[in-house]
Structures are given as C-alpha cells and as structure tokens.
XYZ file of C-alpha atoms in Angstrom:
578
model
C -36.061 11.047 -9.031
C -34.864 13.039 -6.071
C -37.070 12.045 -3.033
C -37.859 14.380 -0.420
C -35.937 13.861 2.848
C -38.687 12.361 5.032
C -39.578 9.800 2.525
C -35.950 8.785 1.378
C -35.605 8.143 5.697
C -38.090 5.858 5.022
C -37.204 4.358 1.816
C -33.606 3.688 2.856
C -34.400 1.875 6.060
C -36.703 -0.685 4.240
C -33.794 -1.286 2.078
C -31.202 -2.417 3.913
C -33.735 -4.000 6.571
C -31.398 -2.984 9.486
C -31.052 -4.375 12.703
C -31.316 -2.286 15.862
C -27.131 -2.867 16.586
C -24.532 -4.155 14.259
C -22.440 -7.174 15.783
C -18.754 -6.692 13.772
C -17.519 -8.526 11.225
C -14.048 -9.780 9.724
C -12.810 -7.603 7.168
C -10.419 -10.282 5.426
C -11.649 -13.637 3.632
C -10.237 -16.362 6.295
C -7.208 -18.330 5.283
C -6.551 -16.060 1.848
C -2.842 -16.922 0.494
C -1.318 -15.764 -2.444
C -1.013 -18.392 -5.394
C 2.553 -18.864 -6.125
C 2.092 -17.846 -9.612
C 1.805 -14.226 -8.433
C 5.229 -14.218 -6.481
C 7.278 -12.377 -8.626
C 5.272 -9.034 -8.250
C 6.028 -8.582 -4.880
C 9.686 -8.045 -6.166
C 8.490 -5.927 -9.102
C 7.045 -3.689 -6.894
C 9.994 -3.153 -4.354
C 12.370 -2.595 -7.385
C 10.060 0.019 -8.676
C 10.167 1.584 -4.856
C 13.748 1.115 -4.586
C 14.596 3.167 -8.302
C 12.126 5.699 -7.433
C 13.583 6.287 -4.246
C 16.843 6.393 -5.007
C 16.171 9.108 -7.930
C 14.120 11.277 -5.156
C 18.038 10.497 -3.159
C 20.005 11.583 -5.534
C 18.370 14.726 -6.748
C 15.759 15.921 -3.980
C 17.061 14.964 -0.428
C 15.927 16.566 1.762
C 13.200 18.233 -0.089
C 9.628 17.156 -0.745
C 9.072 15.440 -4.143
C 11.569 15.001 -7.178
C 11.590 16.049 -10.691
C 13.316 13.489 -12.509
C 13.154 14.187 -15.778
C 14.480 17.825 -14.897
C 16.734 16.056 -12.418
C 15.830 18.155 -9.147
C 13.065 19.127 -6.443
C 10.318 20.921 -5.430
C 9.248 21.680 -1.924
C 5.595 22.220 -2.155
C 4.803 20.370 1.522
C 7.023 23.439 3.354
C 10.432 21.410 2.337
C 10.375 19.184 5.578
C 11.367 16.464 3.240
C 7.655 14.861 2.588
C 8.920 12.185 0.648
C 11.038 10.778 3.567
C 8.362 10.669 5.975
C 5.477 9.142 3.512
C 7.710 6.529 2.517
C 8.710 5.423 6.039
C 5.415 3.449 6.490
C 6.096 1.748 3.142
C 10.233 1.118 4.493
C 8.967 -0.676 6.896
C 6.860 -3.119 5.591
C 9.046 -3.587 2.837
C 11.861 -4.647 5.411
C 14.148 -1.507 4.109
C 15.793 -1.497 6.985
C 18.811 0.932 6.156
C 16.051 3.370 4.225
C 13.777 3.623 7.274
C 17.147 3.827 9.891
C 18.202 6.586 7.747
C 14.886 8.238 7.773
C 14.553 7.875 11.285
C 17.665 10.317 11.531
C 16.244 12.329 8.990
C 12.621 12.919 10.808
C 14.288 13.269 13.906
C 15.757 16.392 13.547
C 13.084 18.068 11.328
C 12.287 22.084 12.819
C 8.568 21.915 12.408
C 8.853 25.123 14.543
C 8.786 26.866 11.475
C 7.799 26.260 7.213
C 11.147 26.278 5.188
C 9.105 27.891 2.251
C 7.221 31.163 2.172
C 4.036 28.957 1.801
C 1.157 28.401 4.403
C 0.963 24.979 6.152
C -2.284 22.316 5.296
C -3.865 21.741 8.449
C -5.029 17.850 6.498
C -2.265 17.615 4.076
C 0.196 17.800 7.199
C -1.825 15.539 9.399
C -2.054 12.908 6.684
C 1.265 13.068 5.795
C 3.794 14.097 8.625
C 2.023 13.418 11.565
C 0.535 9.496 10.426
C 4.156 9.342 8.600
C 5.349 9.494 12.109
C 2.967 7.961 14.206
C 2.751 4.925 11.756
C 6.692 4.222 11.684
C 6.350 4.863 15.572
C 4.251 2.195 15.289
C 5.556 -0.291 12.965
C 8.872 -0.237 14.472
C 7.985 -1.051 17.829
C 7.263 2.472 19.399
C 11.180 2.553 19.618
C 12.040 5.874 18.536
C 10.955 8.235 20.605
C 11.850 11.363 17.961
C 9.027 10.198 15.793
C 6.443 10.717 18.549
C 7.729 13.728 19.496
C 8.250 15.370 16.061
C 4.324 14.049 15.451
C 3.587 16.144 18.697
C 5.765 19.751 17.854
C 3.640 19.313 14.629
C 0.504 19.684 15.881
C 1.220 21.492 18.564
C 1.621 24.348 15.821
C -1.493 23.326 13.631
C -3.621 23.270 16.510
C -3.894 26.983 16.270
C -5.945 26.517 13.446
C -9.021 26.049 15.639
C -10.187 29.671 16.110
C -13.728 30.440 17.793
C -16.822 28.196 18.967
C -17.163 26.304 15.610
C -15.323 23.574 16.003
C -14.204 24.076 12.562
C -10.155 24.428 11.752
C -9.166 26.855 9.226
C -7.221 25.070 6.718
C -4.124 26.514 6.667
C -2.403 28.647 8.755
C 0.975 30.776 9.084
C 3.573 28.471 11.433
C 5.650 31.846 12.075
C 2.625 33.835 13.301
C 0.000 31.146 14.023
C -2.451 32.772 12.676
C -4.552 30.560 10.145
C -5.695 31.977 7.053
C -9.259 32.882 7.148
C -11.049 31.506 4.186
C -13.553 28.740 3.550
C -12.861 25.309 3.827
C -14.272 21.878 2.560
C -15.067 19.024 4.741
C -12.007 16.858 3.679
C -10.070 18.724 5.063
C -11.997 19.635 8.518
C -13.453 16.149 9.280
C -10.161 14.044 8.368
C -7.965 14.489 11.420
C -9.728 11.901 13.453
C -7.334 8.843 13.210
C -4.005 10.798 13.535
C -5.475 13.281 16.328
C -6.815 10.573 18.476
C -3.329 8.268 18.140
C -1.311 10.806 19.122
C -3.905 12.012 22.337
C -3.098 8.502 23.100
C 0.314 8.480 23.042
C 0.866 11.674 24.961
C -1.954 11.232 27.515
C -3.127 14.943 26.126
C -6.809 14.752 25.027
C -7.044 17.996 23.493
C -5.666 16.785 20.304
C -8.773 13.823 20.128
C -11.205 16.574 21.513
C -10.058 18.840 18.442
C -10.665 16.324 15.700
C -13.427 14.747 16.521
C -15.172 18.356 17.246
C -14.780 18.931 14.103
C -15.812 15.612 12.182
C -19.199 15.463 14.398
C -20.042 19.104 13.900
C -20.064 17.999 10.220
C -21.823 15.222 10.845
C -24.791 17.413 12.607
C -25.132 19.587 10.480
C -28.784 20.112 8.075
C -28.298 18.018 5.021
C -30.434 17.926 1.695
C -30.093 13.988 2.222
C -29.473 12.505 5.382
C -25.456 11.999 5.984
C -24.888 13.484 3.071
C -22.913 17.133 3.795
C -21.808 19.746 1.215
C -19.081 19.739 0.063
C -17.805 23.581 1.380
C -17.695 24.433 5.047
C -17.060 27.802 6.525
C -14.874 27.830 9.541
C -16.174 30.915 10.821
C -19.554 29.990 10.536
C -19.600 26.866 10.930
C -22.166 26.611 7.788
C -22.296 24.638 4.829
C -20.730 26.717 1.199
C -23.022 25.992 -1.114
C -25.090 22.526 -2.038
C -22.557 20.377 -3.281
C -22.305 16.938 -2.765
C -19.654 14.011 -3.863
C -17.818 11.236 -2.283
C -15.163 12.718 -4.686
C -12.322 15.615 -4.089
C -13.303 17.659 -1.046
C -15.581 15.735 0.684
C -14.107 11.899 -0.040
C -12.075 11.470 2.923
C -14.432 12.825 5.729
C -16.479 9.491 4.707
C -13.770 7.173 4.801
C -12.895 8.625 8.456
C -15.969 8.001 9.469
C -16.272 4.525 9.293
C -12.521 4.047 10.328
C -11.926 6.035 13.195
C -15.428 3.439 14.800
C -12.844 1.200 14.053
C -9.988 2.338 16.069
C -11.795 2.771 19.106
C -14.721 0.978 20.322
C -15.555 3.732 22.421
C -16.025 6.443 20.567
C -19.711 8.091 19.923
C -21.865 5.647 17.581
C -22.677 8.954 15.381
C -19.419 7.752 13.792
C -20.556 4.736 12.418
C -24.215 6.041 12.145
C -23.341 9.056 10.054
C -21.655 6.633 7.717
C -23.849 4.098 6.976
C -26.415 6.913 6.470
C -24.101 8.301 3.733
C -23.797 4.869 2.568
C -28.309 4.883 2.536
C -28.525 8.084 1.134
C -25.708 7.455 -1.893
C -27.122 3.944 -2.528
C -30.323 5.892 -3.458
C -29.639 9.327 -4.729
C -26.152 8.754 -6.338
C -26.178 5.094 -7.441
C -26.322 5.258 -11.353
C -25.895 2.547 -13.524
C -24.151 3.361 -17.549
C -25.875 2.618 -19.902
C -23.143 1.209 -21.843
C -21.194 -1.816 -20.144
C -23.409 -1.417 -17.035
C -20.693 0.250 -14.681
C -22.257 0.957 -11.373
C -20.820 4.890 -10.493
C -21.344 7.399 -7.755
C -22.359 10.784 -9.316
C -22.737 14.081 -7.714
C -25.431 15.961 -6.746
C -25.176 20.302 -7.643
C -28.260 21.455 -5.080
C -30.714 20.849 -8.449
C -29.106 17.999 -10.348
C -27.403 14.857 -10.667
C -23.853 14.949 -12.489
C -23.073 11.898 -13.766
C -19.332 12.130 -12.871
C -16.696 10.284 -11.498
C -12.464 10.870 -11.131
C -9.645 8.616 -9.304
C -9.923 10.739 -6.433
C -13.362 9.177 -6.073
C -12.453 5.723 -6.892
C -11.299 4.789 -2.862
C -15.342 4.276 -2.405
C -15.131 0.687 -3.694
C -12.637 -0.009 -0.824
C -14.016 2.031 2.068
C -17.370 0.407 0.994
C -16.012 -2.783 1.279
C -14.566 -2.403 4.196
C -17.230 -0.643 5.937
C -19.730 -3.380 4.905
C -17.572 -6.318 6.305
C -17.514 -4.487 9.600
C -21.395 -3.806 9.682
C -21.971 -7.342 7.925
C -24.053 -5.671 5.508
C -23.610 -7.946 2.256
C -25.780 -5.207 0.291
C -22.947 -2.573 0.660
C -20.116 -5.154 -0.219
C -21.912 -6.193 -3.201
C -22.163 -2.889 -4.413
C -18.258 -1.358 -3.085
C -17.480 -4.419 -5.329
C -19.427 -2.753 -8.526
C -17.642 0.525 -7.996
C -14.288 -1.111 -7.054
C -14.847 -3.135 -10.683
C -16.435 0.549 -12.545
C -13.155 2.014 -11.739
C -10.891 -0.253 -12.697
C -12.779 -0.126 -16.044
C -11.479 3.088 -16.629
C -7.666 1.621 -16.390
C -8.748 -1.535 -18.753
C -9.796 1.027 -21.342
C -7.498 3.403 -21.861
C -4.256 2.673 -24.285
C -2.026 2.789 -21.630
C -4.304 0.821 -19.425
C -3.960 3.033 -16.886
C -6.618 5.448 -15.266
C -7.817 8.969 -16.368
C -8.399 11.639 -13.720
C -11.362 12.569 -14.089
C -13.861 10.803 -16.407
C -18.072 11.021 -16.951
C -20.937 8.500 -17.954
C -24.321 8.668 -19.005
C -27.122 6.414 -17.548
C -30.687 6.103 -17.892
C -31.358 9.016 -15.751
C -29.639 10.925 -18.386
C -25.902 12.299 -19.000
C -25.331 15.639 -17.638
C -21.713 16.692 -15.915
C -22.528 20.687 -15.475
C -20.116 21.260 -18.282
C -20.109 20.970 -22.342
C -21.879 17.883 -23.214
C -19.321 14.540 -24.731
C -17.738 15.718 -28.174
C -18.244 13.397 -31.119
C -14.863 11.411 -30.000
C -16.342 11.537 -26.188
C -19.337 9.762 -27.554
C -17.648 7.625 -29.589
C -15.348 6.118 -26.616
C -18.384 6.157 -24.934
C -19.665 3.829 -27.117
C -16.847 1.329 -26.708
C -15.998 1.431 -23.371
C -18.889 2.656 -20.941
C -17.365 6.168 -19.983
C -15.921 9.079 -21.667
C -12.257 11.051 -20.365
C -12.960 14.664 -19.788
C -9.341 15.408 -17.801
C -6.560 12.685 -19.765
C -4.002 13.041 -17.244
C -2.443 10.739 -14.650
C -0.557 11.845 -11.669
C 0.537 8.724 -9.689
C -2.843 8.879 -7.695
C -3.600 5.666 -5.696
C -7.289 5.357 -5.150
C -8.201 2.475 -7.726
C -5.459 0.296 -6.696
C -6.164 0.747 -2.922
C -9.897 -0.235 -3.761
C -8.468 -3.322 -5.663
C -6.677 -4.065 -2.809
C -9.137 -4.300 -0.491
C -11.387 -6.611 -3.139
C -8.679 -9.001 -3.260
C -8.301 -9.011 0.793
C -11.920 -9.341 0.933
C -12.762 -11.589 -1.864
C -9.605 -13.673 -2.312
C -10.896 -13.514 -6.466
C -7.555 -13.547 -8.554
C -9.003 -11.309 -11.207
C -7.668 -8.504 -8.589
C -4.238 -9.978 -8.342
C -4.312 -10.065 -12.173
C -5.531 -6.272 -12.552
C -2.466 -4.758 -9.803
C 0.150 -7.122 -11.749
C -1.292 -5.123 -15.148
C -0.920 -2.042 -13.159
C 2.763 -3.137 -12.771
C 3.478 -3.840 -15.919
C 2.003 -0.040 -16.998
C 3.653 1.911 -14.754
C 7.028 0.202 -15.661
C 6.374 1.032 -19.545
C 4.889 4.092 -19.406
C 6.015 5.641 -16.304
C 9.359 5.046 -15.871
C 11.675 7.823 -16.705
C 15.617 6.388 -17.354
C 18.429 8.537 -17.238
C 21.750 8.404 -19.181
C 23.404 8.193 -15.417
C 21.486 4.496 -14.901
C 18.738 6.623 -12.750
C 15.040 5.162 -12.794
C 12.597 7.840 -11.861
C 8.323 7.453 -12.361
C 6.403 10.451 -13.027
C 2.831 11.209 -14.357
C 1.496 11.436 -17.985
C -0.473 13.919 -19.703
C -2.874 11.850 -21.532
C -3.402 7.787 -20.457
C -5.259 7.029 -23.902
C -1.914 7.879 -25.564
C 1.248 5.153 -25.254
C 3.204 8.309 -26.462
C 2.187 10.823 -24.064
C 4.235 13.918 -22.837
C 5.447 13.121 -19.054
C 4.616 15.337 -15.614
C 7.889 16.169 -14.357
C 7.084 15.394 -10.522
C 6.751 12.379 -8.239
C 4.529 13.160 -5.219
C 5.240 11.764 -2.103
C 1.564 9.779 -2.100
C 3.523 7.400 -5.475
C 5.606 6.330 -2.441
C 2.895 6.400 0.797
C 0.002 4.927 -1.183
C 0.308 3.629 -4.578
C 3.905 1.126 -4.050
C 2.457 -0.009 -0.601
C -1.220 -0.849 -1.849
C 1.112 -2.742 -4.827
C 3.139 -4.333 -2.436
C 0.439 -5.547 0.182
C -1.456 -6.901 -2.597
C 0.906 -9.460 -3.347
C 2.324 -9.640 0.513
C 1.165 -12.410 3.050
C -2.329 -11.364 3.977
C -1.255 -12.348 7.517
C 0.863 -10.248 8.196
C -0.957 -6.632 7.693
C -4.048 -8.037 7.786
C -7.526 -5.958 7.456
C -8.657 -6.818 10.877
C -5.359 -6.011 13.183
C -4.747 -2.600 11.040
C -6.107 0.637 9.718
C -4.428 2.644 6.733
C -5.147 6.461 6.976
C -6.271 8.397 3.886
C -2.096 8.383 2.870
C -2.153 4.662 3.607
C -0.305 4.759 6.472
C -1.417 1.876 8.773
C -2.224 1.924 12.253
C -3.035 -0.580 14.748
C -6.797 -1.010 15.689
C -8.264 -2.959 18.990
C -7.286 -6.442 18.208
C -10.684 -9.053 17.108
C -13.876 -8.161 16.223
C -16.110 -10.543 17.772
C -17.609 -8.269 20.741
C -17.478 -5.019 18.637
C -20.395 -3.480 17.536
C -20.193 -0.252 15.337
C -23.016 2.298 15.862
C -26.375 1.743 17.039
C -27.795 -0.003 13.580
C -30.342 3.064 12.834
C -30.318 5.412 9.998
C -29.411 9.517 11.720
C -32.328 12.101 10.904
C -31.327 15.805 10.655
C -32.823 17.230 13.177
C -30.915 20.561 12.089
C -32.826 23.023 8.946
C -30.307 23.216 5.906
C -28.393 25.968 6.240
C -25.965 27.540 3.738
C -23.992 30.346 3.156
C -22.366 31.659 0.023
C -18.565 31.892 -0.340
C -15.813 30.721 -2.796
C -13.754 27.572 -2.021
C -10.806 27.603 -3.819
C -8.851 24.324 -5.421
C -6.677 23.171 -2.258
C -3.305 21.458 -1.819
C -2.265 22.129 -5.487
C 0.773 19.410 -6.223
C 3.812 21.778 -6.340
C 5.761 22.675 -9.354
C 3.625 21.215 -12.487
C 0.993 23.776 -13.049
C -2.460 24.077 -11.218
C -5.918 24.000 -12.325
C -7.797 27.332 -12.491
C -10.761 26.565 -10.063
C -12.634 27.946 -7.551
C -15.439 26.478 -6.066
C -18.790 29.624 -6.072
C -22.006 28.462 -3.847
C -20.607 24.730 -4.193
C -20.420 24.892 -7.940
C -17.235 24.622 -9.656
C -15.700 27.137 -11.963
C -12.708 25.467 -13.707
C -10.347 25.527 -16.584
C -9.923 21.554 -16.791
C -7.980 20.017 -19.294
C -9.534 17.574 -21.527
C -9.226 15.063 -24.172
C -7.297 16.636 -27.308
C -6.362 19.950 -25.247
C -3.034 21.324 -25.025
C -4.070 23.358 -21.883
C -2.426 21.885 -18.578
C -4.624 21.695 -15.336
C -3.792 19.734 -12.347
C -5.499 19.215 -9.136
C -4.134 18.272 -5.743
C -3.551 15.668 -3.872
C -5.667 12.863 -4.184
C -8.789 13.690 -2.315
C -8.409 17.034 -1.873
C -8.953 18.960 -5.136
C -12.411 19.628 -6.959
C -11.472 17.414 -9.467
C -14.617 15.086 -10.112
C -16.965 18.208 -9.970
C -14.593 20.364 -12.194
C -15.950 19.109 -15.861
C-alpha cells in the first residue's frame, strides 16, 4: 500500500524513533585486519590492474578506453585520455609509482580548452572522472603537483557554463568550443552529483563559486515537491527547474544524487543539515514505499516507483545502496539502516552467486508479495523457472565491468569485519580472471565485458571503460588492503571511487538535525523526454528515452540476440528500462 504523504511523515518517524540530533559514528569495525589466509588476493588484483593497463598502453594511449580484443581505442570521454586519469587514484594506492609519475606528465599537459572529438562534454561524467581523477591524485600524493590542481580548475572553468538562468540547474552537457550547453532535460544524477568535487576544488583555489554552483543545484533538488518525502523524480528540467515526469529509483539517473547526499555532510561539517536531512528522509521514505522482500530466497530489494505503481526491479547500477546505506547508517548510528544496507548489500550479491559465471547481470527483476510487475512483458517460462531457483529473474544478461556490488561488499566487510565478504570479492577474482580475461597471441592480457553472465561461453564486449580501472580493481584491492591505511573514517570515495580526505574523527560531528524534511513545496511536473545519457562509447547503445519519467527501451534480454547497452554505471535508465 502506497500511503498518502502526511501519514507516511508520520509513519516513518515512529519507525526509526529518531532523536532530535545525530551524534556521529565510526564507519569502520575497530581493530579489523585481514586474516592471512586472504593475502594472496591483494596480488591477484594488482596483476589483473597491471595486464589491463598495460593492454589500454599498448593499444589506446592516449585515448579513453581500449578495445582489446580488436586491439585499439575509442575516445568516447572527448579523447583526454580517461583511462589515465581514473586510474591515477587506483596508481596510487597501489604504490605504482612509475604508472602514476607517468600519468602525472600525461594529465599535466591535457588542453581541456577544447573536446578532441566532435562530441559534447558531460557536465557529471567529467566531474566524476577528470576533475576527482585530479583532485584525488592531488591529494594522495601529497598536493605536490601543482598541474593536477590546475588542470582540475581549466576543467571546470569550461563546464561551469553549463549553469544558464535562475534555476540552479546545469544543463548536462555543453559545447567546450562555444560554451553553450545543450538545452535538453536532465536527470538528477547528473545535476545533484557535483557536490564533493565542486566543493574540493573551491577549497583549493579559495574561489567559492565552484561550491556555490554544486550545492545550488543538489539543494534545489532536494526542495523540490515530492510524491514521498526525499524522494525526487527521476527527470529534472534545467530550464524549469521542474521535475520530468514521476519516476522514482535509487537506480540509473537518480542513484548518485543520494549517495552525495549523505557524503558531501561528511566532508564538511559545516555545510547546511538539509544534506544529511534530505538523506535520511530518502532512506524513511524507501524503507517504506520501496522495501520489498522476494518471495523466493527472501532477498530484501529496492524497487521503483512509476507515479501509479511499484516495479519490482533492480540492476548493478542500483546495487551501491547496500554500501551508501551502510555507510550512512554508521555515521547517523542508526543500526535499523545498517541492518537493512546489509540485506541489499547480501540481495545483490545473490545475483553474482547465481548466475553460471557467478558474476552479476545488469539489470535483473523479482516478485514479492506485493506482486511482480516491472512495466514490461511479464517473466517468460525460463524467467520463472530461474526464478524459482534462485530468487530473481535476468531481464538484460550482460556485464560491462560495472562496480557497484563489489563497492557495496566492500564497505560490508569494512563495516562488519564478516569473512563471508572477503570470500565473495576473492570469487569475484577468480571470475573475472576466467571469464573476462581476453589473451592475445602477443602475451597481452586485456578484460572486457560479456554478453550474457548465465553463459561460461558467452560472446565478449570489445571495450574496457575507464570505471574497470577507477572503481572495480580499487574496491578489489582495498578489500584485501590494510583497513588502516584508507580507512572509512579519514576518507571519502566519490561516485568513480576516487577518495578524498574528510575532517579527521568523528566524535564531535553531528550530521543533520535528526528530523525527517516535509515538502513544504506542491508536486510539480512537467512533461519532456529524457534521453539514455553517457552511452559507453564504441559497443552499441540502448534505444531509450525516458517520456513523462517512463521508460521506452529496446533492452536486451535473456535468449536475445539484440545488443543494448547503457552508460556508465549510474547514469543510464537501466533498472527502469525492462
């Protein structure tokens, strides 16, 4: 049952029984160590960097991802070498000293003056990406290379003409040899995940425009009328500042606006408490509107919501919710929200335990006592049957190096200290290595994505985004690293796990003001089309476009030949697109 607004304000508060101020918390479990049993993996890992890296070396230098089953690039990030900068967070706390020298040169003489490819820039793709590539090695390496900061800074200098009127709202991409953004709708991903990268580099400059910008925007969101309090559609119109449509998910196009919210409180103990409000409000409203339960295996899942409906859907881009739930309920030392980022972390990791390959679908569906419907065709006879068996049915097969249920398995090991997570990212391992791994006649190790994870003879995805490097090797890597030394509580990881420092102990922080935000604002919403954003270059795109905050798609699924992909992980429409 849907309950109206004014009562589910009420409902959610007796809940969680909050207190009128939350007094932080620790994020990590005190003294954790690694067993030495797990010590090889931490090698693994680095050797799996290392012979992805040097494939990306050989045939893409320079250029933004590599093919390396075709042996060369594509330059779908405007060819300033994306790979480079994503993996110079990872360089560093791998101790690849040489690597991260080298890409130090690299980065330093990038001309972000201008986009090396006929293609628009991503306001949030480049901010995740280049700008806390740069600010975190900045960081990491002792703030001494002055280049990085500055190349972070002639960066955004150019985005920043993205923000056009009195909405507060960027346009999402924009022409770097004009500077004129394009001028279509938007989601709030992209608009309201600018926040930790913004403010870092206001700080390191002394200019506050850039914090002023970004957290504009990720507070206009959180204002705005809602259908359930903290809980914003998906679309956003930049020129309107309205909501597109009725959507809502913590997956593709919203996802990441959540996670900021809760980690840019974090950062800085100074910023507004709507921060921290707005996201334990989200974290209310889901835990009462979207908390479903399967009815086979008894997986604990976050569906969506259409404006009438609940879909009971769910896709890797939605799987970082375990973590940032975690994480979020440490801080607020609320053990309800732990307990239950625990359920989704374990939910999600079921679909990797299931599949042949035992590694993750993209997008996936379950049915639950509230009842089974995704918006699209309802489970085939072989959907059912899987069903059946494993607790959730595949409705897009493919994998494309996405890092969301590992990073959410990292954080339940950092939180927990339970081995069963060590055991689950040293299966991961062992998968990627046998069914990822692409070997070359010339000795050259590449990894690239599969079509179809329930099949141990799948056809491959002839690309290795730069994230396979930023996200999914470090999350790896950390897991089995000394928890001491990036530790939960001295560091935050951006949505392209790139880590930056935060205010060092907890003790005398408090985040937010402990109460639940009302919408004091009427819904509002205005029709438009959204389209599919940040498509991953050279592989084939889904068809999709997003009309009044539904989803039309062609999606690939189970037994299809058609190929669909979506974009970078958090980004696309992929968990509503069934």
């Amino acid at each position: 049952m849907i309950l109206p607004t004014s009562t589910l304000v009420f409902a959610l508060g007796a809940f969680l029984s909050l207190p009128s101020a939350s007094l932080g918390g620790l994020v990590q479990k005190q003294g954790l160590a690694v067993p030495p049993a797990y010590g090889s993996h931490q090698g693994e890992v680095k050797q799996i960097f290392l012979d992805s890296y040097n494939a990306y070396k050989k045939f893409a230098d320079g250029h933004d991802d590599v093919s390396p089953v075709s042996q060369t690039f594509s330059d779908g990030r405007n060819g300033w070498g994306a790979t480079i900068i994503d993996a110079m967070s990872t360089m560093k706390i791998m101790d690849l000293n040489d690597l991260f020298a080298d890409a130090v040169k690299f980065a330093s003489n990038i001309d972000f003056s201008k986009s090396k490819t006929s293609d628009t820039v991503s306001v949030f793709e480049t901010t995740i990406r280049y700008v806390g590539g740069l600010l975190s090695a900045y960081e990491l390496s002792g703030k001494q290379y002055q280049p990085l900061l500055d190349k972070a800074k002639e960066v955004a200098d150019k985005m920043a003409y993205a923000w056009v009127g009195k909405n507060n709202i960027p346009y999402g991409h924009i022409d770097f040899s004009t500077n004129i953004p394009s001028t279509a709708t938007s989601n709030i991903a992209e608009a309201g995940t600018l926040t930790l990268e913004w403010a870092r580099l206001a700080q390191y400059t002394g200019n506050m425009t850039y914090k002023a910008l970004a957290e504009n925007a990720a507070l206009h969101i959180a204002n705005l009328g809602v259908q359930f309090p903290g809980l914003p559609a998906q679309g956003i119109d930049p020129s309107t500042g309205l909501s597109v449509g009725k959507y809502i998910t913590w997956g593709g196009g919203s996802d990441s606006y959540f996670e900021y919210l809760i980690k840019y409180a974090r950062t800085d103990n100074s910023v507004s408490p709507d921060f921290a409000d707005s996201w334990r409000t989200a974290v209310d409203s889901s835990i009462q509107v979207l908390r479903k339960t399967s009815t086979v295996g008894d997986h604990v899942y976050l569906a969506d919501y259409d404006g009438s409906k609940i879909r009971h859907v769910g896709s890797h881009l939605a799987c970082f919710h375990g973590g940032n739930w975690l994480l979020g309920g440490q801080l607020l030392n609320n053990v309800t929200i732990v307990e239950i980022g625990l359920e989704l972390t374990d939910a999600c990791w079921n679909t990797y335990a299931r599949t042949a390959t035992q590694i993750g679908p993209e997008v996936f569906a379950f049915i639950s006592k509230d009842g089974g419907y995704t918006g699209g065709s309802p489970p085939s006879a072989e959907q059912n049957a899987f069903y059946e068996l494993n607790g959730f049915y595949i409705t897009a097969a493919d994998y494309v190096l996405r890092p969301e249920v590992l990073e959410s398995n990292f954080y339940a090991w950092r939180v927990t200290g339970n081995v069963k997570y060590l055991d689950r990212a040293a299966s991961a391992i062992q998968s990627f290595r046998d069914y990822l791994s692409v070997k070359k006649a010339d000795g050259t190790v590449g990894y690239v994505g599969i079509d179809d994870v329930d099949n141990k003879e799948s056809s491959r995805i002839d690309d290795t985004e730069s994230f396979w490097f930023a996200e999914v090797l470090k999350y790896l890597y950390l897991t089995f690293d000394d928890p001491s030394r990036y530790s939960l509580d001295e560091y935050v990881f951006n949505t392209e796990a790139h880590p930056l420092k935060v205010p060092s102990g907890t003790a005398d922080a408090t985040y937010g003001t402990g109460k639940l935000r009302t919408s004091y604002s009427p819904f509002k919403t205005t029709t438009g089309s959204t389209p599919a954003v940040s498509p991953i270059p050279n592989i084939g795109n889904v068809v999709a476009r997003v009309v009044d905050g539904l989803v039309e798609s062609t999606v690939k699924t189970r037994g299809s030949n058609r190929r669909s992909r979506r974009s970078k992980h958090r980004r696309s429409f992929a968990s509503a697109s069934l």
